[in-house]
Amino acid sequence: MDQLVSLAPVRRTQAERRAESEDRLLGAAAEIIAREGYLACTLDRVGERAGFSRGLASRKYGSKDGLIEAVIWRVSAHVHEQVDAAIAGVPDPLDQLLALFDRFVELVLSDTSVRAYFVLFSAMIANRLETRSVFDEVQRRFGERIEALIIDAQAAGRMSTSLPAQHAAFMLGCLLAGISIETQMDYATTAEGDPAALRADLRGMVRRALAA
């Protein structure tokens, strides 16, 4: 009897099924965007790629803009979780800032969903997409996180205070955005494309530029 009970399928709650379907749909959308671009990401294709009916994405998100907004927020949460893991247990605020920078670049070079975010970011700028306000909010939150680490590093004497923290955060954010967009041009497939070396060189450059 115990064996029969153990072999019985585990029933998932409705919330668990919704979470799984959302994860599959948003993952499918990110894959299409990263590999084929914004225009290729239709609601029907996302539903099919996720293994559901063609109309599920439409019913769940209402419109393509609704789907894209959900992708953006999903990537934002993922990046913050990865940064949390990267800086956990790192006591020095400058080292935390460098760990944030390094993990972000690692994600840009290797993570499909983050690559999709910057494909969308580029499309938003070029085509004035309706999702502009969502990007503004996501970028603002990440910029504030960088600025907070810079303030801590300056207070600890690990960074010069000659440059206001807000300006330093803006410049560092611009560097990350530029790297993210440039690497959409298949950096890793070029002859000089060595992601590990690129990350090491970038981290060293930023440390030399920021350290007091």
N, CA and C of each residue as an Amber inpcrd file, in Angstrom:
protein
   636
   0.8270000  -1.2040000   0.0000000   0.0000000   0.0000000   0.0000000
   0.8660000   1.2610000   0.0000000   1.9080000   1.2520000   0.8770000
   2.8140000   2.3880000   0.9420000   3.4900000   2.6200000  -0.4030000
   3.8490000   1.5030000  -1.0920000   4.5140000   1.6310000  -2.3840000
   3.5810000   2.2530000  -3.4150000   2.3040000   1.8510000  -3.3750000
   1.3370000   2.4070000  -4.3020000   1.1450000   3.8980000  -4.0770000
   1.1370000   4.2750000  -2.8060000   1.0010000   5.7030000  -2.4710000
   2.1940000   6.4840000  -2.9920000   3.4000000   5.9170000  -2.8350000
   4.6070000   6.6240000  -3.2560000   4.6900000   6.7630000  -4.7690000
   4.0330000   5.8290000  -5.4960000   4.0830000   5.8790000  -6.9560000
   2.9800000   6.7570000  -7.5460000   2.0540000   7.1830000  -6.7250000
   0.9560000   8.0080000  -7.2230000   1.4950000   9.3560000  -7.6870000
   0.9670000   9.8810000  -8.7920000   1.4390000  11.1790000  -9.2760000
   1.1510000  12.2900000  -8.2730000   2.1080000  13.1900000  -8.1540000
   1.9530000  14.3100000  -7.2300000   1.0390000  15.3410000  -7.8690000
  -0.0120000  15.6940000  -7.1650000  -0.9450000  16.6810000  -7.6920000
  -0.3870000  18.0850000  -7.4570000  -0.3420000  18.8860000  -8.5070000
   0.1210000  20.2610000  -8.3760000  -1.0580000  21.1840000  -8.1520000
  -0.8200000  22.2290000  -7.4090000  -1.8760000  23.2010000  -7.1760000
  -2.0770000  24.0410000  -8.4320000  -3.1970000  24.7400000  -8.4830000
  -3.4760000  25.6170000  -9.6240000  -2.4110000  26.7060000  -9.7350000
  -1.9600000  27.2020000  -8.5930000  -0.9270000  28.2460000  -8.6050000
   0.3760000  27.7130000  -9.1880000   0.7180000  26.4640000  -8.8590000
   1.9330000  25.8530000  -9.3940000   1.8280000  25.6610000 -10.9030000
   0.6500000  25.2470000 -11.3730000   0.4680000  25.0730000 -12.8140000
   0.5450000  26.4020000 -13.5510000  -0.0240000  27.4480000 -12.9450000
   0.0620000  28.7750000 -13.5580000   1.5140000  29.2500000 -13.6250000
   2.2550000  29.0240000 -12.5360000   3.6520000  29.4610000 -12.4960000
   4.4750000  28.7230000 -13.5450000   4.2100000  27.4240000 -13.7080000
   4.9520000  26.6490000 -14.7040000   4.6330000  27.1280000 -16.1190000
   3.3510000  27.3500000 -16.3970000   2.9800000  27.7930000 -17.7450000
   3.5710000  29.1710000 -18.0310000   3.5790000  30.0420000 -17.0290000
   4.1600000  31.3740000 -17.2340000   5.6540000  31.2880000 -17.4810000
   6.3320000  30.4400000 -16.7180000   7.7710000  30.2790000 -16.8970000
   8.0870000  29.7640000 -18.2930000   7.3060000  28.7910000 -18.7690000
   7.5460000  28.2320000 -20.1000000   7.2480000  29.2440000 -21.2000000
   6.1760000  30.0090000 -21.0400000   5.8240000  31.0100000 -22.0440000
   6.8680000  32.1210000 -22.1130000   7.2800000  32.6300000 -20.9690000
   8.2550000  33.7260000 -20.9700000   9.6390000  33.2370000 -21.4070000
   9.9650000  32.0030000 -21.0560000  11.2260000  31.4370000 -21.5280000
  11.2210000  31.2740000 -23.0440000  10.0890000  30.8270000 -23.5840000
   9.9710000  30.6780000 -25.0380000  10.0590000  32.0330000 -25.7310000
   9.4070000  33.0380000 -25.1650000   9.4680000  34.3770000 -25.7480000
  10.8990000  34.8870000 -25.7660000  11.6300000  34.6950000 -24.6550000
  13.0220000  35.1600000 -24.5850000  13.8930000  34.4630000 -25.6230000
  13.6800000  33.1700000 -25.8240000  14.4630000  32.4260000 -26.8200000
  14.2260000  32.9810000 -28.2230000  12.9700000  33.2120000 -28.5620000
  12.6510000  33.7320000 -29.8980000  13.2620000  35.1170000 -30.0940000
  13.1130000  35.9660000 -29.0920000  13.6410000  37.3430000 -29.1890000
  15.1560000  37.3300000 -29.3190000  15.8290000  36.5470000 -28.4760000
  17.2940000  36.5320000 -28.4810000  17.8480000  36.0300000 -29.8030000
  17.1680000  35.0760000 -30.4280000  17.7030000  34.4450000 -31.6430000
  17.1800000  35.0640000 -32.9290000  15.9300000  35.5820000 -32.8780000
  15.3160000  36.0390000 -34.1320000  14.8690000  37.4930000 -34.1110000
  14.8320000  38.1130000 -32.9410000  14.4780000  39.5230000 -32.8700000
  13.0570000  39.7750000 -32.4100000  12.7760000  41.0460000 -32.1680000
  11.4800000  41.4770000 -31.6260000  10.3150000  41.1150000 -32.5460000
  10.4600000  41.3760000 -33.8480000   9.3450000  41.1690000 -34.7690000
   8.9490000  39.6960000 -34.8770000   9.9110000  38.8000000 -34.6670000
   9.6310000  37.3610000 -34.7810000   8.8200000  36.8340000 -33.6020000
   8.7620000  37.6020000 -32.5300000   8.0930000  37.1450000 -31.3170000
   6.6010000  37.4620000 -31.3800000   5.8360000  36.5630000 -31.9640000
   4.3870000  36.7210000 -31.9950000   3.7690000  35.8730000 -30.8940000
   2.5690000  36.2300000 -30.5020000   1.8970000  35.4850000 -29.4410000
   1.6740000  34.0220000 -29.8260000   1.2870000  33.7900000 -31.0760000
   1.0590000  32.4130000 -31.5300000   2.3410000  31.5870000 -31.4680000
   3.4530000  32.1740000 -31.9320000   4.7260000  31.4330000 -31.9320000
   5.1840000  31.1210000 -30.5150000   4.9670000  32.0500000 -29.6070000
   5.3720000  31.8240000 -28.2160000   4.5840000  30.6620000 -27.6200000
   3.2630000  30.6330000 -27.8630000   2.4500000  29.5370000 -27.3500000
   2.9170000  28.1970000 -27.8810000   3.1980000  28.1410000 -29.1770000
   3.6620000  26.8900000 -29.7940000   5.0290000  26.4900000 -29.2650000
   5.9610000  27.4660000 -29.1750000   7.3160000  27.1480000 -28.7060000
   7.2930000  26.6300000 -27.2680000   6.3580000  27.1350000 -26.4780000
   6.2630000  26.7000000 -25.0790000   5.5620000  25.3480000 -24.9330000
   4.9810000  24.8460000 -26.0460000   4.3060000  23.5580000 -25.9950000
   2.8440000  23.6430000 -25.6230000   2.2590000  24.8290000 -25.7800000
   0.8470000  25.0210000 -25.4720000   0.0790000  25.3420000 -26.7630000
  -1.1880000  25.6930000 -26.5980000  -1.9890000  26.0970000 -27.7500000
  -1.4990000  27.4480000 -28.2700000  -1.8060000  27.7360000 -29.5210000
  -1.3810000  28.9990000 -30.1260000  -1.9730000  30.2070000 -29.4020000
  -3.1410000  30.0350000 -28.8190000  -3.8150000  31.1830000 -28.2290000
  -3.5470000  31.4170000 -26.7540000  -2.7710000  30.5380000 -26.1040000
  -2.6020000  30.6760000 -24.6590000  -1.8960000  31.9850000 -24.2810000
  -0.8330000  32.3420000 -24.9930000  -0.1030000  33.5710000 -24.6720000
  -1.0060000  34.7850000 -24.8090000  -1.8680000  34.7570000 -25.8340000
  -2.7970000  35.8710000 -26.0330000  -3.7880000  35.9660000 -24.8830000
  -4.3080000  34.8210000 -24.4590000  -5.2710000  34.8240000 -23.3520000
  -4.6140000  35.2530000 -22.0430000  -3.3550000  34.8930000 -21.8740000
  -2.6700000  35.1630000 -20.6060000  -2.1730000  36.5930000 -20.5120000
  -1.6750000  37.1570000 -21.6200000  -1.0440000  38.4830000 -21.5710000
  -1.8380000  39.5550000 -22.3090000  -2.8270000  39.1590000 -23.0800000
  -3.7060000  40.1220000 -23.7140000  -3.2000000  40.7220000 -25.0110000
  -1.9230000  41.0020000 -25.0650000  -1.3390000  41.6420000 -26.2450000
   0.1590000  41.3620000 -26.2500000   0.7950000  41.7010000 -27.3770000
   2.2410000  41.5220000 -27.4500000   2.9400000  42.4320000 -26.4480000
   2.4480000  43.6510000 -26.2850000   3.0530000  44.5590000 -25.2970000
   2.9770000  43.9720000 -23.8960000   1.8370000  43.3290000 -23.5790000
   1.7000000  42.6950000 -22.2720000   2.7070000  41.5820000 -22.0750000
   2.9240000  40.7970000 -23.1250000   3.9200000  39.7180000 -23.0780000
   5.3230000  40.2880000 -22.9070000   5.6540000  41.3140000 -23.6820000
   6.9960000  41.8980000 -23.6130000   7.2620000  42.4870000 -22.2270000
   6.2600000  43.1550000 -21.6530000   6.4280000  43.7030000 -20.3080000
   6.7170000  42.5910000 -19.3010000   6.0240000  41.4710000 -19.4430000
   6.2500000  40.3460000 -18.5350000   7.6610000  39.7920000 -18.6950000
   8.1540000  39.7180000 -19.9280000   9.5280000  39.2700000 -20.1660000
  10.5130000  40.2120000 -19.4920000  10.3030000  41.5070000 -19.6350000
  11.2190000  42.5010000 -19.0580000  11.2900000  42.3520000 -17.5370000
  10.1260000  42.2530000 -16.8910000  10.1160000  42.1280000 -15.4330000
  10.7360000  40.8110000 -14.9780000  10.5220000  39.7610000 -15.7540000
  11.1150000  38.4630000 -15.4080000  12.6390000  38.5380000 -15.4690000
  13.1690000  39.1710000 -16.5010000  14.6240000  39.3120000 -16.6250000
  15.1640000  40.1800000 -15.4900000  14.4630000  41.2510000 -15.1650000
  14.9010000  42.1270000 -14.0820000  15.0300000  41.3580000 -12.7700000
  14.0080000  40.5690000 -12.4340000  14.0580000  39.7850000 -11.1960000
  15.2050000  38.7880000 -11.2310000  15.4130000  38.1620000 -12.3760000
  16.4940000  37.1830000 -12.5360000  17.8540000  37.8320000 -12.3260000
  18.0650000  39.0020000 -12.9050000  19.3570000  39.6890000 -12.7730000
  19.6080000  40.0710000 -11.3190000  18.5970000  40.6020000 -10.6440000
  18.7800000  40.9810000  -9.2380000  19.0830000  39.7560000  -8.3710000
  18.4470000  38.6340000  -8.6480000  18.7370000  37.4050000  -7.9080000
  20.1880000  36.9750000  -8.1320000  20.6590000  37.0750000  -9.3740000
  22.0310000  36.7000000  -9.6880000  23.0310000  37.6330000  -9.0160000
  22.7180000  38.9140000  -8.9660000  23.5980000  39.8710000  -8.2910000
  23.6210000  39.5940000  -6.7910000  22.4520000  39.3020000  -6.2140000
  22.4030000  38.9470000  -4.7910000  23.3550000  37.7930000  -4.4940000
  23.3280000  36.7770000  -5.3600000  24.1940000  35.6090000  -5.1630000
  25.6620000  35.9780000  -5.3310000  25.9500000  36.8840000  -6.2660000
  27.3410000  37.2510000  -6.5460000  27.9820000  38.0260000  -5.4040000
  27.2060000  38.8750000  -4.7350000  27.7910000  39.7240000  -3.6920000
  27.6090000  39.1410000  -2.2930000  26.8740000  38.0400000  -2.1880000
  26.6600000  37.4270000  -0.8720000  27.9980000  37.0210000  -0.2560000
  28.2430000  37.4460000   0.9710000  29.4710000  37.0810000   1.6580000
  30.6800000  37.9050000   1.2690000  30.5000000  38.9050000   0.3920000
  31.6030000  39.7890000   0.0100000  31.5320000  41.0270000   0.9050000
  32.4880000  41.2150000   1.8190000  32.3600000  42.2990000   2.7930000
  32.7290000  43.6810000   2.2610000  33.6550000  43.7430000   1.3270000
  34.1530000  45.0310000   0.8540000  33.2010000  45.6240000  -0.1890000
  32.7380000  46.8730000   0.0010000  31.7590000  47.4480000  -0.9350000
  32.2950000  47.6240000  -2.3560000  33.5830000  47.9140000  -2.5040000
  34.1360000  48.0160000  -3.8530000  34.1540000  46.6470000  -4.5220000
  34.5210000  45.6230000  -3.7660000  34.4960000  44.2670000  -4.3210000
  33.0630000  43.8400000  -4.6610000  32.0950000  44.2920000  -3.8740000
  30.6970000  44.0140000  -4.2000000  30.3200000  44.6570000  -5.5350000
  30.7500000  45.8900000  -5.7270000  30.4570000  46.5930000  -6.9740000
  31.0890000  45.8830000  -8.1600000  32.3280000  45.4370000  -7.9830000
  33.0180000  44.7160000  -9.0510000  32.3500000  43.3600000  -9.3070000
  31.8690000  42.7220000  -8.2430000  31.1670000  41.4450000  -8.4060000
  29.8640000  41.6430000  -9.1670000  29.1610000  42.7360000  -8.8600000
  27.9370000  43.0590000  -9.6210000  28.2660000  43.2400000 -11.0970000
  29.2960000  44.0170000 -11.3730000  29.6950000  44.2910000 -12.7570000
  30.0470000  42.9950000 -13.4740000  30.8460000  42.1570000 -12.8210000
  31.3060000  40.9210000 -13.4510000  30.1470000  39.9540000 -13.7010000
  29.2410000  39.8190000 -12.7260000  28.1260000  38.9030000 -12.9130000
  27.1980000  39.3930000 -14.0270000  27.0040000  40.6960000 -14.1040000
  26.1510000  41.2440000 -15.1500000  26.7300000  40.9410000 -16.5290000
  28.0300000  41.1600000 -16.6930000  28.6700000  40.8850000 -17.9800000
  28.6010000  39.3960000 -18.2940000  28.7860000  38.5560000 -17.2810000
  28.6760000  37.1080000 -17.4830000  27.2890000  36.7440000 -18.0090000
  26.2500000  37.3390000 -17.4260000  24.8890000  37.0610000 -17.8650000
  24.6610000  37.5360000 -19.2970000  25.1710000  38.7050000 -19.6120000
  25.0160000  39.2410000 -20.9720000  25.6410000  38.3010000 -21.9960000
  26.7690000  37.7030000 -21.6410000  27.4850000  36.8440000 -22.5750000
  26.9120000  35.4260000 -22.6650000  26.1660000  35.0020000 -21.6370000
  25.7920000  33.5850000 -21.5990000  24.3100000  33.3020000 -21.3800000
  23.5430000  34.2750000 -20.9320000  22.1610000  34.0310000 -20.5370000
  21.1990000  34.5040000 -21.6300000  20.3990000  33.5850000 -22.1520000
  19.4850000  33.9050000 -23.2550000  18.4950000  34.9930000 -22.8810000
  17.9520000  34.9370000 -21.6730000  16.9350000  35.9190000 -21.2920000
  17.5160000  37.3210000 -21.1860000  18.7480000  37.4370000 -20.7140000
  19.3770000  38.7600000 -20.6080000  19.7180000  39.2910000 -21.9930000
  20.1600000  38.4100000 -22.8730000  20.3960000  38.8290000 -24.2490000
  19.0910000  39.3050000 -24.8910000  18.0060000  38.6120000 -24.6030000
  16.7090000  39.0210000 -25.1360000  16.3290000  40.4090000 -24.6360000
  16.6300000  40.6910000 -23.3820000  16.3090000  42.0110000 -22.8090000
  16.9560000  43.1170000 -23.6260000  18.2160000  42.9240000 -24.0040000
  18.9080000  43.9960000 -24.7140000  18.5650000  44.0350000 -26.2040000
  18.0900000  42.9340000 -26.7520000  17.4950000  42.9900000 -28.0890000
  16.2350000  43.8600000 -28.0260000  15.4260000  43.6430000 -26.9950000
  14.2200000  44.4570000 -26.8130000  14.5700000  45.9080000 -26.5190000
  15.5920000  46.1180000 -25.7250000  16.0330000  47.4750000 -25.3800000
  16.4160000  48.2420000 -26.6470000  17.1510000  47.5810000 -27.5190000
  17.5460000  48.2080000 -28.7840000  16.3270000  48.4860000 -29.6510000
  15.3800000  47.5400000 -29.6960000  14.1620000  47.7330000 -30.4810000
  13.3240000  48.8730000 -29.9200000  13.2980000  48.9920000 -28.6020000
  12.5500000  50.0710000 -27.9650000  13.1020000  51.4280000 -28.3850000
  14.4150000  51.5580000 -28.3880000  15.0360000  52.8260000 -28.7690000
  14.7680000  53.1220000 -30.2480000  14.9380000  52.1100000 -31.0950000
  14.8050000  52.3190000 -32.5440000  13.3640000  52.5560000 -32.9720000
  12.4270000  51.8780000 -32.3080000  11.0350000  51.8980000 -32.7700000
  10.0700000  52.6040000 -31.8260000  10.6050000  53.2020000 -30.7540000
   9.7500000  53.9140000 -29.8010000   8.6040000  53.0330000 -29.3080000
   8.9480000  51.8570000 -28.8190000   7.9300000  50.9140000 -28.3820000
   7.1830000  51.4350000 -27.1630000   5.9680000  50.9320000 -26.9910000
   5.1250000  51.3560000 -25.8750000   5.6680000  50.8930000 -24.5220000
   6.6320000  49.9790000 -24.5390000   7.2020000  49.4540000 -23.2950000
   8.2840000  50.3620000 -22.7230000   8.4520000  51.5500000 -23.2530000
   9.5000000  52.4740000 -22.8000000   9.4320000  52.7120000 -21.2870000
   8.2390000  52.9120000 -20.7510000   8.1120000  53.2190000 -19.3270000
   8.5830000  52.0600000 -18.4520000   8.3740000  50.8230000 -18.9200000
   8.8300000  49.6600000 -18.1570000  10.3530000  49.6060000 -18.1360000
  10.9580000  49.8270000 -19.2930000  12.4190000  49.8760000 -19.3440000
  12.9520000  50.9720000 -18.4310000  12.3140000  52.1310000 -18.4370000
  12.7640000  53.2400000 -17.5930000  12.7840000  52.8260000 -16.1250000
  11.7360000  52.1420000 -15.6850000  11.6550000  51.7220000 -14.2930000
  12.7050000  50.6720000 -13.9530000  12.8850000  49.6970000 -14.8340000
  13.8770000  48.6440000 -14.5950000  15.2820000  49.2290000 -14.5510000
  15.5870000  50.1000000 -15.4980000  16.9080000  50.7180000 -15.5340000
  17.1330000  51.5960000 -14.3010000  16.0960000  52.3110000 -13.8710000
  16.2230000  53.1760000 -12.7020000  16.5490000  52.3490000 -11.4560000
  15.8500000  51.2470000 -11.2710000  16.0760000  50.4150000 -10.0910000
  17.4960000  49.8420000 -10.0730000  17.9690000  49.3970000 -11.2280000
  19.3160000  48.8220000 -11.2640000  20.3630000  49.9240000 -11.0510000
  20.1170000  51.1010000 -11.6140000  21.0220000  52.2120000 -11.4020000
  21.1110000  52.6130000  -9.9400000  19.9760000  52.5790000  -9.2430000
  19.9730000  52.9000000  -7.8190000  20.7650000  51.8700000  -7.0220000
  20.7210000  50.6200000  -7.4790000  21.4940000  49.5870000  -6.7890000
  22.9930000  49.8410000  -6.9620000  23.4050000  50.2030000  -8.1570000
  24.8130000  50.5350000  -8.3940000  25.2180000  51.7390000  -7.5570000
  24.3770000  52.7700000  -7.5520000  24.6920000  53.9910000  -6.8070000
  24.8480000  53.7110000  -5.3120000  23.9890000  52.8600000  -4.7530000
  24.0720000  52.5360000  -3.3300000  25.4090000  51.8790000  -2.9960000
  25.8880000  50.9870000  -3.8680000  27.1850000  50.3450000  -3.6390000
  28.3200000  51.3620000  -3.7420000  28.2070000  52.3020000  -4.6620000
  29.2330000  53.3420000  -4.8070000  29.2750000  54.2220000  -3.5660000
  28.1090000  54.5870000  -3.0460000  28.0530000  55.3970000  -1.8260000
  28.7290000  54.6590000  -0.6750000  28.4560000  53.3700000  -0.5440000
  29.0840000  52.5730000   0.5170000  30.6000000  52.5080000   0.3280000
  31.0400000  52.3330000  -0.9050000  32.4780000  52.2440000  -1.1740000
  33.1750000  53.5710000  -0.8880000  32.5260000  54.6680000  -1.2130000
  33.1050000  55.9850000  -0.9140000  33.1560000  56.2220000   0.5890000
  32.1060000  55.8310000   1.2980000  32.0710000  56.0090000   2.7520000
  33.1500000  55.1860000   3.4370000  33.4940000  54.0360000   2.8430000
  34.5280000  53.1660000   3.4140000  35.9290000  53.5660000   2.9730000
  36.0480000  54.6210000   2.1700000  37.3450000  55.0560000   1.6910000
  37.9230000  54.2010000   0.5900000  37.0720000  53.3840000  -0.0370000
  37.5380000  52.4880000  -1.0980000  37.4070000  53.1100000  -2.4760000
  36.6400000  54.2090000  -2.5710000  36.4970000  54.9420000  -3.8200000
  36.6520000  56.4290000  -3.5440000  37.1930000  57.1270000  -4.5290000
  37.3260000  58.5720000  -4.4070000  35.9450000  59.2260000  -4.3800000
  35.8490000  60.3110000  -3.6120000  34.6020000  61.0710000  -3.5640000
  34.6200000  62.2530000  -4.5220000  35.6500000  62.3500000  -5.3360000
  35.7430000  63.4820000  -6.2620000  34.6530000  63.4430000  -7.3200000
  34.1470000  62.2480000  -7.6080000  33.0610000  62.0860000  -8.5740000
  31.7920000  61.7510000  -7.8070000  30.7190000  62.5390000  -7.9730000
  29.4710000  62.2360000  -7.2590000  28.9980000  60.8100000  -7.5480000
  28.4570000  60.1610000  -6.5420000  28.0260000  58.7660000  -6.6840000
  27.0160000  58.6060000  -7.8160000  26.1200000  59.5690000  -7.9610000
  25.1070000  59.4780000  -9.0160000  25.7500000  59.4930000 -10.3920000
  26.7750000  60.3320000 -10.5760000  27.4660000  60.4030000 -11.8600000
  28.2450000  59.1150000 -12.1290000  28.9200000  58.6210000 -11.0920000
  29.6920000  57.3870000 -11.2530000  28.7670000  56.2180000 -11.6060000
  27.5850000  56.1690000 -10.9670000  26.6310000  55.1020000 -11.2570000
  26.1210000  55.2080000 -12.6860000  25.8610000  56.4340000 -13.1280000
  25.3900000  56.6300000 -14.5020000  26.4370000  56.1580000 -15.5060000
  27.6940000  56.5170000 -15.2740000  28.7710000  56.1200000 -16.1940000
  28.9520000  54.6100000 -16.2140000  28.8960000  53.9880000 -15.0310000
  29.0520000  52.5320000 -14.9770000  27.8730000  51.8460000 -15.6520000
  26.6680000  52.3700000 -15.4430000  25.5030000  51.8150000 -16.1070000
  25.5810000  51.9330000 -17.6160000  26.0940000  53.0800000 -18.0940000
  26.2620000  53.2610000 -19.5390000  27.2700000  52.2630000 -20.1000000
  28.3410000  52.0060000 -19.3530000  29.3350000  51.0300000 -19.7990000
  28.7090000  49.6460000 -19.9100000  27.9220000  49.2590000 -18.9190000
  27.2660000  47.9590000 -18.9630000  26.2730000  47.8720000 -20.1210000
  25.5150000  48.9330000 -20.3340000  24.5490000  48.9340000 -21.4340000
  25.2550000  48.8400000 -22.7780000  26.3560000  49.5910000 -22.9300000
  27.1080000  49.5480000 -24.1850000  27.6730000  48.1750000 -24.4720000
  28.2450000  47.5500000 -23.4420000  28.7740000  46.1930000 -23.5970000
  27.6550000  45.2320000 -23.9810000  26.5120000  45.3870000 -23.3160000
  25.3850000  44.4880000 -23.5500000  24.8800000  44.5750000 -24.9850000
  24.8040000  45.7780000 -25.5170000  24.3240000  45.9550000 -26.8840000
  25.3660000  45.4950000 -27.8960000  26.6270000  45.8240000 -27.6550000
  27.6910000  45.4130000 -28.5830000  27.7950000  43.8950000 -28.6790000
  27.6150000  43.2030000 -27.5670000  27.7760000  41.7480000 -27.5910000
  26.6060000  41.0510000 -28.2760000  25.5540000  41.7860000 -28.6180000
  24.4980000  41.1890000 -29.4370000  25.0000000  40.9120000 -30.8520000
  26.1390000  41.4900000 -31.2030000  26.7170000  41.2940000 -32.5360000
  27.5910000  40.0500000 -32.5750000  27.2410000  39.0620000 -31.7470000
  27.9310000  37.7570000 -31.7430000  29.4190000  37.8810000 -31.4480000
  29.7390000  38.6370000 -30.3950000  31.1280000  38.8010000 -29.9760000
  31.8300000  37.4590000 -29.7800000  31.1520000  36.5200000 -29.1150000
  31.7990000  35.2570000 -28.7550000  32.1540000  34.4090000 -29.9600000
  31.5620000  34.6830000 -31.1280000  31.8500000  33.8670000 -32.3020000
  32.9900000  34.4590000 -33.1420000  33.4680000  35.6450000 -32.7870000
  34.5670000  36.2500000 -33.5380000  35.8890000  35.6480000 -33.0980000
  36.9230000  35.8730000 -33.9060000  38.2330000  35.2770000 -33.6350000
  38.7850000  35.7180000 -32.2830000  38.5570000  36.9930000 -31.9180000
  39.1020000  37.5030000 -30.6600000  38.1250000  37.3360000 -29.4990000
  36.9810000  36.6980000 -29.7520000  35.9480000  36.6040000 -28.7270000
  36.2640000  35.5730000 -27.6640000  36.7510000  36.0310000 -26.5260000
  37.0390000  35.1680000 -25.3830000  36.2970000  35.7500000 -24.1900000
  35.0910000  35.2420000 -23.8820000  34.2900000  35.8310000 -22.8130000
  35.0020000  35.9110000 -21.4730000  35.7570000  34.8810000 -21.1130000
  36.4460000  34.8940000 -19.8190000  37.5000000  35.9980000 -19.7790000
  38.2470000  36.1350000 -20.8700000  39.2750000  37.1830000 -20.9280000
  38.6430000  38.5710000 -20.9270000  37.5270000  38.7030000 -21.6430000
  36.8380000  39.9850000 -21.6680000  36.3850000  40.3810000 -20.2720000
  35.7950000  39.4580000 -19.5460000  35.3310000  39.7660000 -18.2010000
  36.4840000  40.1470000 -17.2870000  37.5870000  39.4270000 -17.3770000
  38.7460000  39.7300000 -16.5370000  39.3080000  41.1100000 -16.8530000
  39.4070000  41.4360000 -18.1320000  39.9390000  42.7470000 -18.5270000
  39.0060000  43.8750000 -18.0980000  37.7100000  43.6640000 -18.2500000
  36.7510000  44.6810000 -17.8470000  36.7860000  44.9060000 -16.3380000
  36.8400000  43.8230000 -15.5980000  36.8850000  43.9490000 -14.1340000
  38.1480000  44.7000000 -13.7070000  39.2790000  44.3580000 -14.3170000
  40.5230000  45.0500000 -13.9740000  40.4540000  46.5240000 -14.3320000
  39.8850000  46.8440000 -15.4930000  39.7680000  48.2350000 -15.9200000
  38.8920000  49.0330000 -14.9670000  37.7620000  48.4490000 -14.5770000
  36.8500000  49.1500000 -13.6810000  37.4800000  49.3250000 -12.2940000
  38.1780000  48.3060000 -11.7930000  38.8520000  48.4260000 -10.4970000
  39.8580000  49.5670000 -10.5230000  40.6710000  49.6450000 -11.5690000
  41.6790000  50.7130000 -11.6500000  41.0300000  52.0860000 -11.7350000
  39.8880000  52.1570000 -12.4260000  39.2120000  53.4410000 -12.5840000
  38.5220000  53.9030000 -11.3130000  38.0280000  52.9560000 -10.4950000
  37.2150000  53.3190000  -9.3540000  37.9520000  53.3520000  -8.0280000
  38.9870000  52.5440000  -7.8840000  39.6570000  52.4250000  -6.5810000
  40.2740000  53.7600000  -6.1590000  40.1730000  54.0400000  -4.8570000
  40.7320000  55.2870000  -4.3140000  42.2550000  55.2300000  -4.3270000
